[in-house]
Coordinates of C-alpha atoms and ligand atoms in Angstrom, one line a residue:
X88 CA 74.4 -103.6 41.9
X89 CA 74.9 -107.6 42.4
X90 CA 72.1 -107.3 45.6
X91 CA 69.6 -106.2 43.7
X92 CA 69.9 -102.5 45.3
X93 CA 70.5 -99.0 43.2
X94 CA 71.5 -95.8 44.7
X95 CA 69.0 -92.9 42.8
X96 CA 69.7 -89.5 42.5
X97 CA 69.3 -88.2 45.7
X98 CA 72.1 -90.6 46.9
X99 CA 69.1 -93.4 48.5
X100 CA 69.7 -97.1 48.6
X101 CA 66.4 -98.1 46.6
X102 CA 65.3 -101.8 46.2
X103 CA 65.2 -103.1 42.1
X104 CA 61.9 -104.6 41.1
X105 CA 60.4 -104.0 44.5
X106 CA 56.9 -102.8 45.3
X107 CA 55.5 -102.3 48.6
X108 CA 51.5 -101.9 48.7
X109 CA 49.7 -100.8 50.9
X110 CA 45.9 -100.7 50.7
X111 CA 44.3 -97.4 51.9
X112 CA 40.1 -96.0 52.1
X113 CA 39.5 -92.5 52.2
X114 CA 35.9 -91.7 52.4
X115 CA 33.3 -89.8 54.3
X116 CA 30.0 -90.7 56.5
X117 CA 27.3 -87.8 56.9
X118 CA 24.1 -87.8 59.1
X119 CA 21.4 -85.2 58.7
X120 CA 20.7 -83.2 61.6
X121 CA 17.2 -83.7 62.2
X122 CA 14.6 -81.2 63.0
X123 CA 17.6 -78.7 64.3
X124 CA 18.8 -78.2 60.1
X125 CA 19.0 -74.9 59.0
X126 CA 20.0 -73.2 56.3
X127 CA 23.9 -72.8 57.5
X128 CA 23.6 -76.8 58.8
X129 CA 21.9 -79.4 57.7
X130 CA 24.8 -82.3 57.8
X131 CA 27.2 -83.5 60.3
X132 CA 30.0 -85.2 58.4
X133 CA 33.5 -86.7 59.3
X134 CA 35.7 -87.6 56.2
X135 CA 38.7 -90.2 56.9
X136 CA 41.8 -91.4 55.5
X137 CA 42.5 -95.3 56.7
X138 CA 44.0 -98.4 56.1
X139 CA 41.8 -100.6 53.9
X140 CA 42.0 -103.6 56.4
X141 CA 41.9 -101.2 59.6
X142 CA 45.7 -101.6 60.0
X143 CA 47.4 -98.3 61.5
X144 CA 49.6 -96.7 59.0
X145 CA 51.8 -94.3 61.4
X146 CA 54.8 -96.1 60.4
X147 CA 54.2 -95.3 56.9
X148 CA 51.9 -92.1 57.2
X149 CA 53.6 -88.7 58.8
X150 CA 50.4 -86.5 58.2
X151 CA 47.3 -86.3 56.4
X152 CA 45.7 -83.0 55.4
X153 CA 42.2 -82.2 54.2
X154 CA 41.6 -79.6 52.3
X155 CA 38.2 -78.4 53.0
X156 CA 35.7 -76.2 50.8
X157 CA 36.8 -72.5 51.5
X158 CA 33.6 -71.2 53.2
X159 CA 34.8 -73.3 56.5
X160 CA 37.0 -71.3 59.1
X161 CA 40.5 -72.6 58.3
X162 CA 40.1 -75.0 55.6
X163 CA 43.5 -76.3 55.7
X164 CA 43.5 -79.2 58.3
X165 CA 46.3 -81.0 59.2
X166 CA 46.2 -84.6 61.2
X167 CA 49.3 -85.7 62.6
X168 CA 48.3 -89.1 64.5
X169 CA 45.7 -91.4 63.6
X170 CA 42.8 -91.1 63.3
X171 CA 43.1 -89.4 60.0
X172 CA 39.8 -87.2 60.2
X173 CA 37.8 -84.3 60.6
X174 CA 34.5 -83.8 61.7
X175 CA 32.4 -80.8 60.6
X176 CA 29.1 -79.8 60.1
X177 CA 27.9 -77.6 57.2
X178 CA 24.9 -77.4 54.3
X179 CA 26.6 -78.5 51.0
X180 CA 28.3 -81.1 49.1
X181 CA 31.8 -80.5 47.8
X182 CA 35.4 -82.1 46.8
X183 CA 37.8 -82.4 49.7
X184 CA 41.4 -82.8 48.5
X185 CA 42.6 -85.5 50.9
X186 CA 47.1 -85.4 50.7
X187 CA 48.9 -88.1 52.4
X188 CA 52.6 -87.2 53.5
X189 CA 54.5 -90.1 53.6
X190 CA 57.3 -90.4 56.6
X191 CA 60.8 -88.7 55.5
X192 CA 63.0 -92.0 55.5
X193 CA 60.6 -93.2 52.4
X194 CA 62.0 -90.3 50.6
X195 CA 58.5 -90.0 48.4
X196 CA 56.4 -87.6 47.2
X197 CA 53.1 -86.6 48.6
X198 CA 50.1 -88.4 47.2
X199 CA 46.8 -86.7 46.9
X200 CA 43.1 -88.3 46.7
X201 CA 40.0 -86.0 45.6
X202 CA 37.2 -87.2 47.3
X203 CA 33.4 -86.1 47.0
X204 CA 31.7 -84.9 50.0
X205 CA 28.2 -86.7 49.7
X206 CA 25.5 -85.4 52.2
X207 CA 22.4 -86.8 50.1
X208 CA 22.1 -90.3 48.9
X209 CA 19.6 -89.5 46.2
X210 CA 16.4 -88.1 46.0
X211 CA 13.6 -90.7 46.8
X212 CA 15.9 -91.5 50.0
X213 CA 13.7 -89.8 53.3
X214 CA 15.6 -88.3 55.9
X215 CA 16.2 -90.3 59.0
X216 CA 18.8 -89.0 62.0
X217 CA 19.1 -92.9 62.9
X218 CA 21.6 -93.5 60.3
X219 CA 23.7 -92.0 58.2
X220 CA 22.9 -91.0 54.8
X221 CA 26.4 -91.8 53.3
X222 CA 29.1 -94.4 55.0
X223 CA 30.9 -96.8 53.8
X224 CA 27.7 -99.6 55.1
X225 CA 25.1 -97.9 53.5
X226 CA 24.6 -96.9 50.0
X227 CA 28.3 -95.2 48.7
X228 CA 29.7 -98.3 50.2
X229 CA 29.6 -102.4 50.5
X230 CA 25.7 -102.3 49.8
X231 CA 25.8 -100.0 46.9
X232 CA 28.5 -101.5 44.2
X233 CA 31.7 -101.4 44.3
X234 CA 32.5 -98.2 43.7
X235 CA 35.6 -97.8 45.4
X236 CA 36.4 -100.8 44.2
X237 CA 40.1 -101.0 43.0
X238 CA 39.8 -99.8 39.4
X239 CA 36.5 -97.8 40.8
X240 CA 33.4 -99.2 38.7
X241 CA 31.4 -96.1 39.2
X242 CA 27.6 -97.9 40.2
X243 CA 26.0 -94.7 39.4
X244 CA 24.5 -92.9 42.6
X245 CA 26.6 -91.7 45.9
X246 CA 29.3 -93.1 46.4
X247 CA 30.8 -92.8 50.3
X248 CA 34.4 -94.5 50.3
X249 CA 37.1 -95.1 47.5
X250 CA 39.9 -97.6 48.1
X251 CA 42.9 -96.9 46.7
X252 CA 46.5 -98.7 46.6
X253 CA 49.6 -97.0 47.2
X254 CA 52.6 -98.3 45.6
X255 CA 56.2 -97.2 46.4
X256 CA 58.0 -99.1 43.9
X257 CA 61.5 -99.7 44.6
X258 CA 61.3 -98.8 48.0
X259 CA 64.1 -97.3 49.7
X260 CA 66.0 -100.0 51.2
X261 CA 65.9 -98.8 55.2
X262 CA 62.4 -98.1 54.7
X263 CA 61.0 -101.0 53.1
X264 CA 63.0 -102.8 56.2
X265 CA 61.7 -101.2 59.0
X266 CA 58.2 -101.3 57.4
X267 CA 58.2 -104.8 56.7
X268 CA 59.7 -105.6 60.6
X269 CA 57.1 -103.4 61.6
X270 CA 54.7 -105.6 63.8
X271 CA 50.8 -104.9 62.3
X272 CA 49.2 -102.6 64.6
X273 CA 45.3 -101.6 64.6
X274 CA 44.5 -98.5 63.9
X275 CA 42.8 -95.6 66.6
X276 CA 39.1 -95.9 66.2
X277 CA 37.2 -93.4 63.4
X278 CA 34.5 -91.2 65.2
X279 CA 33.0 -93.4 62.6
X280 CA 34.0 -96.9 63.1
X281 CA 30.6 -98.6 63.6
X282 CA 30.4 -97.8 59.7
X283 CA 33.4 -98.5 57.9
X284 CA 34.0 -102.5 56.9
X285 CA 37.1 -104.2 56.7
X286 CA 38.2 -105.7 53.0
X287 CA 37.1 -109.4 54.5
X288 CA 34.0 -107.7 55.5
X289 CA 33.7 -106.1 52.4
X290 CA 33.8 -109.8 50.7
X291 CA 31.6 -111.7 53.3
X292 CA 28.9 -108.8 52.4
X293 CA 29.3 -109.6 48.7
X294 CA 29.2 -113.3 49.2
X295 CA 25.9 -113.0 51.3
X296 CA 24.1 -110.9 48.7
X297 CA 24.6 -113.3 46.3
X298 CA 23.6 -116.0 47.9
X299 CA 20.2 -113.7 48.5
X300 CA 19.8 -113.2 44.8
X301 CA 20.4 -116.9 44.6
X302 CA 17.5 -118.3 47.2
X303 CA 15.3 -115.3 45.8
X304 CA 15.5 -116.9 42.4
X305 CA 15.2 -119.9 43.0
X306 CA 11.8 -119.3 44.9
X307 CA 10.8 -117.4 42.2
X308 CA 11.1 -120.7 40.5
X309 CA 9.4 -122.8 42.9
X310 CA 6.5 -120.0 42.9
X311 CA 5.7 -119.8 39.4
X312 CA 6.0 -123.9 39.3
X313 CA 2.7 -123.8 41.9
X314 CA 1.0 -121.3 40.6
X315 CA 1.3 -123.2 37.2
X316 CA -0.4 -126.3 39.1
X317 CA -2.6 -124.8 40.7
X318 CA -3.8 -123.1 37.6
Ligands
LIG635 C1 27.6 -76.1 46.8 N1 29.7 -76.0 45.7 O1 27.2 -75.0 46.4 C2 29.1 -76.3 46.9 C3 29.6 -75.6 48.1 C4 30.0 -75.6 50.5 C5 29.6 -76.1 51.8 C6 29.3 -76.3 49.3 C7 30.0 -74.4 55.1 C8 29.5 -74.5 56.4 C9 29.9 -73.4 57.3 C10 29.5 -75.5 54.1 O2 28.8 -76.4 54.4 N2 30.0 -75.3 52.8 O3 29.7 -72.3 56.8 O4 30.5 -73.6 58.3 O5 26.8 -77.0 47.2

């Protein structure tokens, strides 16, 4: 059509050479237990779906459902509101199908993420209940590589968060609208939210560390220059 709009199959208006993006983080933060772990519970874990800028994604999002690892009573949760999440407790590691269900006027398919339960950042790490072992500020996440990272260079080791884009390319028309009128909303706090960083955080964090490797190099320099003189 002359505007630029197609109807598909189902009979929707859909926009030509449209996309609509929308940045998302799914990821999980885990504390040990302390001196209480035993052998059924040695974690408490929440695992999250979220925008990637802390935007709130009910106008785009009608339910998220984790798919937990069968040995937990009902492993089928559902969350119908922000925030998308679900705090358990438990003794292993496993992969948590994460499926996002998109709101009907969007007229698109589910999308699923697989995401990696981390409860143990790696070996040498000593157990500390101050912290927790895996979030997106500590080792799986800004601090750790960019794993994650769009395109997901995998920095070895535990990896807490993955960011992911999803597209809906050409949009259907009413949908796109109302999303695009929609005024940007924050999102309901995580259970989590002291631990999760925004993408600006995200690059502040990266800027600072290299401007760390930057001053410790340089008085590497200035060392080896005196101990040269003083030689
Ligand atoms: C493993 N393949 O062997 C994994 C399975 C399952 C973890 C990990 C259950 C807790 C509960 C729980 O933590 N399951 O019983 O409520 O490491």
């Amino acid at each position: 059509m002359e505007d630029g709009t197609f109807i598909d199959e189902q009979g929707s208006r859909r926009l030509r050479d449209t996309e609509l993006v929308v940045p998302v983080v799914v990821g999980t933060c885990a504390w040990w237990v302390g001196k209480k772990a035993n052998d059924s519970v040695t974690h408490r874990w929440t695992v999250y779906a979220r925008g990637a800028n802390g935007e709130d994604l009910s106008h785009i999002i009608s339910k998220v459902t984790f798919e937990l690892h069968h040995t937990f009573t009902n492993p089928h949760r559902v969350c119908l509101q922000a925030p998308y999440e679900v705090t358990e407790q438990g003794w292993g590691e496993f992969d948590i199908n994460i499926t996002l269900t998109f709101t009907p006027d969007a007229r698109e398919k589910d999308v699923s993420i697989m995401h990696r339960l981390k409860l143990y950042e790696s070996e040498s790490t000593p157990n500390t209940t101050k912290k927790p072992v895996m979030s997106e500020v500590r080792p799986g996440g800004a601090e750790g590589g960019v794993e994650g990272g769009a395109g997901g260079g995998a920095g070895g080791g535990a990896m807490g968060w993955v960011y992911e884009e999803l597209v809906f390319s050409e949009p259907v028309e009413s949908f796109y609208r109302r999303v695009l009128a929609e005024p940007p909303r924050r999102a309901a706090e995580l259970s989590c939210q002291a631990w999760v960083l925004t993408f600006d955080e995200r690059e502040e964090v990266e800027k600072l560390k290299e401007c760390r490797a930057r001053v410790a190099a340089m008085v590497a320099e200035v060392r080896k220059d005196f101990e040269g003189a003083a030689r």
